[in-house]
Amino acid sequence: MVEVTVTPQSSLADRPVQIRVRGLSPSQLVTLRAWLKDEQGECFQSRAFFRADGAGEVDPGLHAALGGSYFGVWPMGLFWFLQPDTVFRRLVKRDVAGSPFRVRLEVFDGLCLGTDPREQPLASCEAERWYVGPGVQRVPIREGRVRGALFLPP
């Protein structure tokens, strides 16, 4: 049974996570895809192609991506190379304190280039990426023409 995990499942957006796929056949070619919808409903996604090791595992921190959104060993590549489905869109988080980005990670057999809804992933999981830590207080700043926010630790 194929399993994909992200550790920790919930973390701050600037903290590294570890992605692992287990239960593959040795040397199996797979596609790892990450995607999310921003606050306006725009989809951002990245993908990378990997060949499983002798134990049937893929770890983007150890194994090089063979292609897709990036090449080589990039432990956080699936998060860093997220691209919009619509050109000229930017991934921006407006509600930094109220909710996280929920990034869906999926594993597909072979090279998966499209987003055909009939293609079923072998496994999937979800990661939460928060922009403000627990207990952090957000204070709006409005002084003359200056606008901003002050984030105070607990």
mmCIF file of C-alpha atoms in Angstrom:
data_model
loop_
_atom_site.group_PDB
_atom_site.id
_atom_site.type_symbol
_atom_site.label_atom_id
_atom_site.label_comp_id
_atom_site.label_asym_id
_atom_site.label_seq_id
_atom_site.Cartn_x
_atom_site.Cartn_y
_atom_site.Cartn_z
ATOM 1 C CA MET A 1 0.000 0.000 0.000
ATOM 2 C CA VAL A 2 1.461 3.356 -1.081
ATOM 3 C CA GLU A 3 1.625 6.109 1.541
ATOM 4 C CA VAL A 4 2.759 9.735 1.305
ATOM 5 C CA THR A 5 3.491 11.706 4.479
ATOM 6 C CA VAL A 6 4.606 15.212 5.327
ATOM 7 C CA THR A 7 6.279 15.820 8.695
ATOM 8 C CA PRO A 8 5.257 17.924 10.507
ATOM 9 C CA GLN A 9 1.767 18.018 9.036
ATOM 10 C CA SER A 10 1.156 21.530 10.404
ATOM 11 C CA SER A 11 3.985 24.090 10.471
ATOM 12 C CA LEU A 12 4.941 27.687 9.858
ATOM 13 C CA ALA A 13 5.403 28.552 6.176
ATOM 14 C CA ASP A 14 9.121 29.302 6.573
ATOM 15 C CA ARG A 15 9.902 25.985 8.303
ATOM 16 C CA PRO A 16 11.124 22.959 6.336
ATOM 17 C CA VAL A 17 9.067 19.789 6.215
ATOM 18 C CA GLN A 18 10.000 16.258 5.190
ATOM 19 C CA ILE A 19 8.029 14.553 2.436
ATOM 20 C CA ARG A 20 8.213 10.773 2.183
ATOM 21 C CA VAL A 21 6.584 8.212 -0.088
ATOM 22 C CA ARG A 22 6.624 4.548 0.985
ATOM 23 C CA GLY A 23 5.196 1.327 -0.400
ATOM 24 C CA LEU A 24 6.314 1.714 -4.016
ATOM 25 C CA SER A 25 7.979 -0.963 -6.108
ATOM 26 C CA PRO A 26 11.771 -0.671 -6.329
ATOM 27 C CA SER A 27 12.745 1.672 -9.205
ATOM 28 C CA GLN A 28 9.090 2.631 -9.819
ATOM 29 C CA LEU A 29 8.700 5.934 -11.678
ATOM 30 C CA VAL A 30 6.225 8.264 -9.938
ATOM 31 C CA THR A 31 4.997 11.834 -10.063
ATOM 32 C CA LEU A 32 4.685 13.857 -6.866
ATOM 33 C CA ARG A 33 2.272 16.767 -7.215
ATOM 34 C CA ALA A 34 1.599 19.579 -4.740
ATOM 35 C CA TRP A 35 -1.322 21.954 -5.179
ATOM 36 C CA LEU A 36 -3.358 24.485 -3.279
ATOM 37 C CA LYS A 37 -6.113 26.997 -3.845
ATOM 38 C CA ASP A 38 -5.466 30.540 -2.668
ATOM 39 C CA GLU A 39 -8.025 32.788 -0.987
ATOM 40 C CA GLN A 40 -9.472 33.811 -4.374
ATOM 41 C CA GLY A 41 -9.846 30.175 -5.473
ATOM 42 C CA GLU A 42 -6.887 30.267 -7.880
ATOM 43 C CA CYS A 43 -5.042 26.945 -8.180
ATOM 44 C CA PHE A 44 -1.248 26.767 -7.814
ATOM 45 C CA GLN A 45 0.636 23.534 -8.419
ATOM 46 C CA SER A 46 4.024 21.933 -8.871
ATOM 47 C CA ARG A 47 5.122 18.448 -9.831
ATOM 48 C CA ALA A 48 8.305 16.429 -9.854
ATOM 49 C CA PHE A 49 9.176 13.016 -11.285
ATOM 50 C CA PHE A 50 11.086 10.531 -9.140
ATOM 51 C CA ARG A 51 12.359 6.979 -9.373
ATOM 52 C CA ALA A 52 11.871 5.017 -6.135
ATOM 53 C CA ASP A 53 14.953 3.598 -4.450
ATOM 54 C CA GLY A 54 15.581 -0.100 -3.804
ATOM 55 C CA ALA A 55 13.303 -0.026 -0.749
ATOM 56 C CA GLY A 56 10.422 1.471 -2.759
ATOM 57 C CA GLU A 57 10.715 4.903 -1.142
ATOM 58 C CA VAL A 58 11.015 8.471 -2.399
ATOM 59 C CA ASP A 59 12.383 11.315 -0.281
ATOM 60 C CA PRO A 60 12.803 14.642 -2.149
ATOM 61 C CA GLY A 61 15.460 15.580 0.412
ATOM 62 C CA LEU A 62 17.617 12.629 -0.662
ATOM 63 C CA HIS A 63 16.481 11.697 -4.175
ATOM 64 C CA ALA A 64 16.870 13.953 -7.198
ATOM 65 C CA ALA A 65 13.820 15.000 -9.178
ATOM 66 C CA LEU A 66 14.214 13.791 -12.762
ATOM 67 C CA GLY A 67 12.082 16.611 -14.156
ATOM 68 C CA GLY A 68 8.811 18.439 -13.800
ATOM 69 C CA SER A 69 8.758 21.834 -12.078
ATOM 70 C CA TYR A 70 12.405 21.433 -11.058
ATOM 71 C CA PHE A 71 15.445 19.124 -11.349
ATOM 72 C CA GLY A 72 17.779 17.818 -8.677
ATOM 73 C CA VAL A 73 17.614 17.497 -4.912
ATOM 74 C CA TRP A 74 15.350 20.171 -3.420
ATOM 75 C CA PRO A 75 13.791 19.038 -0.115
ATOM 76 C CA MET A 76 11.168 21.824 -0.307
ATOM 77 C CA GLY A 77 10.969 21.982 -4.104
ATOM 78 C CA LEU A 78 7.299 21.040 -4.311
ATOM 79 C CA PHE A 79 6.450 24.048 -2.096
ATOM 80 C CA TRP A 80 8.962 26.517 -3.580
ATOM 81 C CA PHE A 81 8.058 25.880 -7.222
ATOM 82 C CA LEU A 82 4.265 26.248 -6.971
ATOM 83 C CA GLN A 83 3.026 27.965 -10.148
ATOM 84 C CA PRO A 84 -0.414 29.425 -10.926
ATOM 85 C CA ASP A 85 -2.730 27.742 -13.429
ATOM 86 C CA THR A 86 -3.564 31.256 -14.699
ATOM 87 C CA VAL A 87 -0.593 33.292 -15.931
ATOM 88 C CA PHE A 88 0.443 36.488 -14.129
ATOM 89 C CA ARG A 89 -1.117 35.421 -10.805
ATOM 90 C CA ARG A 90 0.914 35.582 -7.590
ATOM 91 C CA LEU A 91 0.570 33.448 -4.505
ATOM 92 C CA VAL A 92 -0.319 35.951 -1.773
ATOM 93 C CA LYS A 93 -1.677 35.249 1.705
ATOM 94 C CA ARG A 94 -3.945 38.059 2.899
ATOM 95 C CA ASP A 95 -5.422 36.468 6.047
ATOM 96 C CA VAL A 96 -2.098 35.552 7.657
ATOM 97 C CA ALA A 97 -3.454 34.996 11.164
ATOM 98 C CA GLY A 98 -6.836 33.359 10.543
ATOM 99 C CA SER A 99 -6.113 30.337 8.381
ATOM 100 C CA PRO A 100 -3.261 28.368 6.811
ATOM 101 C CA PHE A 101 -2.619 27.428 3.213
ATOM 102 C CA ARG A 102 -3.646 23.796 2.851
ATOM 103 C CA VAL A 103 -1.247 22.116 0.448
ATOM 104 C CA ARG A 104 -2.390 18.804 -1.017
ATOM 105 C CA LEU A 105 0.379 16.296 -1.870
ATOM 106 C CA GLU A 106 -0.421 13.469 -4.283
ATOM 107 C CA VAL A 107 1.538 10.547 -5.743
ATOM 108 C CA PHE A 108 0.735 9.242 -9.244
ATOM 109 C CA ASP A 109 2.082 6.181 -11.010
ATOM 110 C CA GLY A 110 4.427 7.039 -13.897
ATOM 111 C CA LEU A 111 4.736 10.463 -15.497
ATOM 112 C CA CYS A 112 1.623 12.517 -14.856
ATOM 113 C CA LEU A 113 1.652 15.750 -16.854
ATOM 114 C CA GLY A 114 -1.999 16.764 -16.825
ATOM 115 C CA THR A 115 -4.664 17.394 -14.250
ATOM 116 C CA ASP A 116 -7.216 14.940 -15.636
ATOM 117 C CA PRO A 117 -9.780 14.438 -12.839
ATOM 118 C CA ARG A 118 -10.096 10.764 -13.858
ATOM 119 C CA GLU A 119 -6.500 10.124 -12.810
ATOM 120 C CA GLN A 120 -6.577 8.744 -9.300
ATOM 121 C CA PRO A 121 -3.526 9.238 -7.067
ATOM 122 C CA LEU A 122 -1.881 6.229 -5.485
ATOM 123 C CA ALA A 123 -1.815 8.181 -2.203
ATOM 124 C CA SER A 124 -2.355 11.710 -0.908
ATOM 125 C CA CYS A 125 -2.047 13.817 2.222
ATOM 126 C CA GLU A 126 -2.439 17.440 3.279
ATOM 127 C CA ALA A 127 -0.015 19.884 4.893
ATOM 128 C CA GLU A 128 -0.966 23.093 6.702
ATOM 129 C CA ARG A 129 1.360 26.064 6.203
ATOM 130 C CA TRP A 130 0.713 28.839 8.750
ATOM 131 C CA TYR A 131 2.054 32.392 8.457
ATOM 132 C CA VAL A 132 1.629 33.411 12.102
ATOM 133 C CA GLY A 133 2.584 31.260 15.078
ATOM 134 C CA PRO A 134 0.285 30.494 18.000
ATOM 135 C CA GLY A 135 -0.178 33.384 20.407
ATOM 136 C CA VAL A 136 1.242 36.031 18.063
ATOM 137 C CA GLN A 137 -0.683 39.303 18.277
ATOM 138 C CA ARG A 138 -1.260 41.384 15.107
ATOM 139 C CA VAL A 139 -1.483 45.151 15.700
ATOM 140 C CA PRO A 140 -2.550 47.291 12.698
ATOM 141 C CA ILE A 141 -0.417 50.425 12.167
ATOM 142 C CA ARG A 142 -1.936 53.609 10.714
ATOM 143 C CA GLU A 143 0.218 56.674 11.261
ATOM 144 C CA GLY A 144 0.038 59.434 8.673
ATOM 145 C CA ARG A 145 0.658 57.778 5.320
ATOM 146 C CA VAL A 146 2.237 54.704 6.903
ATOM 147 C CA ARG A 147 0.191 51.507 6.817
ATOM 148 C CA GLY A 148 1.324 48.167 8.120
ATOM 149 C CA ALA A 149 1.070 45.570 10.840
ATOM 150 C CA LEU A 150 3.175 44.847 13.898
ATOM 151 C CA PHE A 151 3.383 41.200 14.940
ATOM 152 C CA LEU A 152 4.142 40.763 18.642
ATOM 153 C CA PRO A 153 5.296 37.401 20.004
ATOM 154 C CA PRO A 154 3.441 35.956 22.994
#
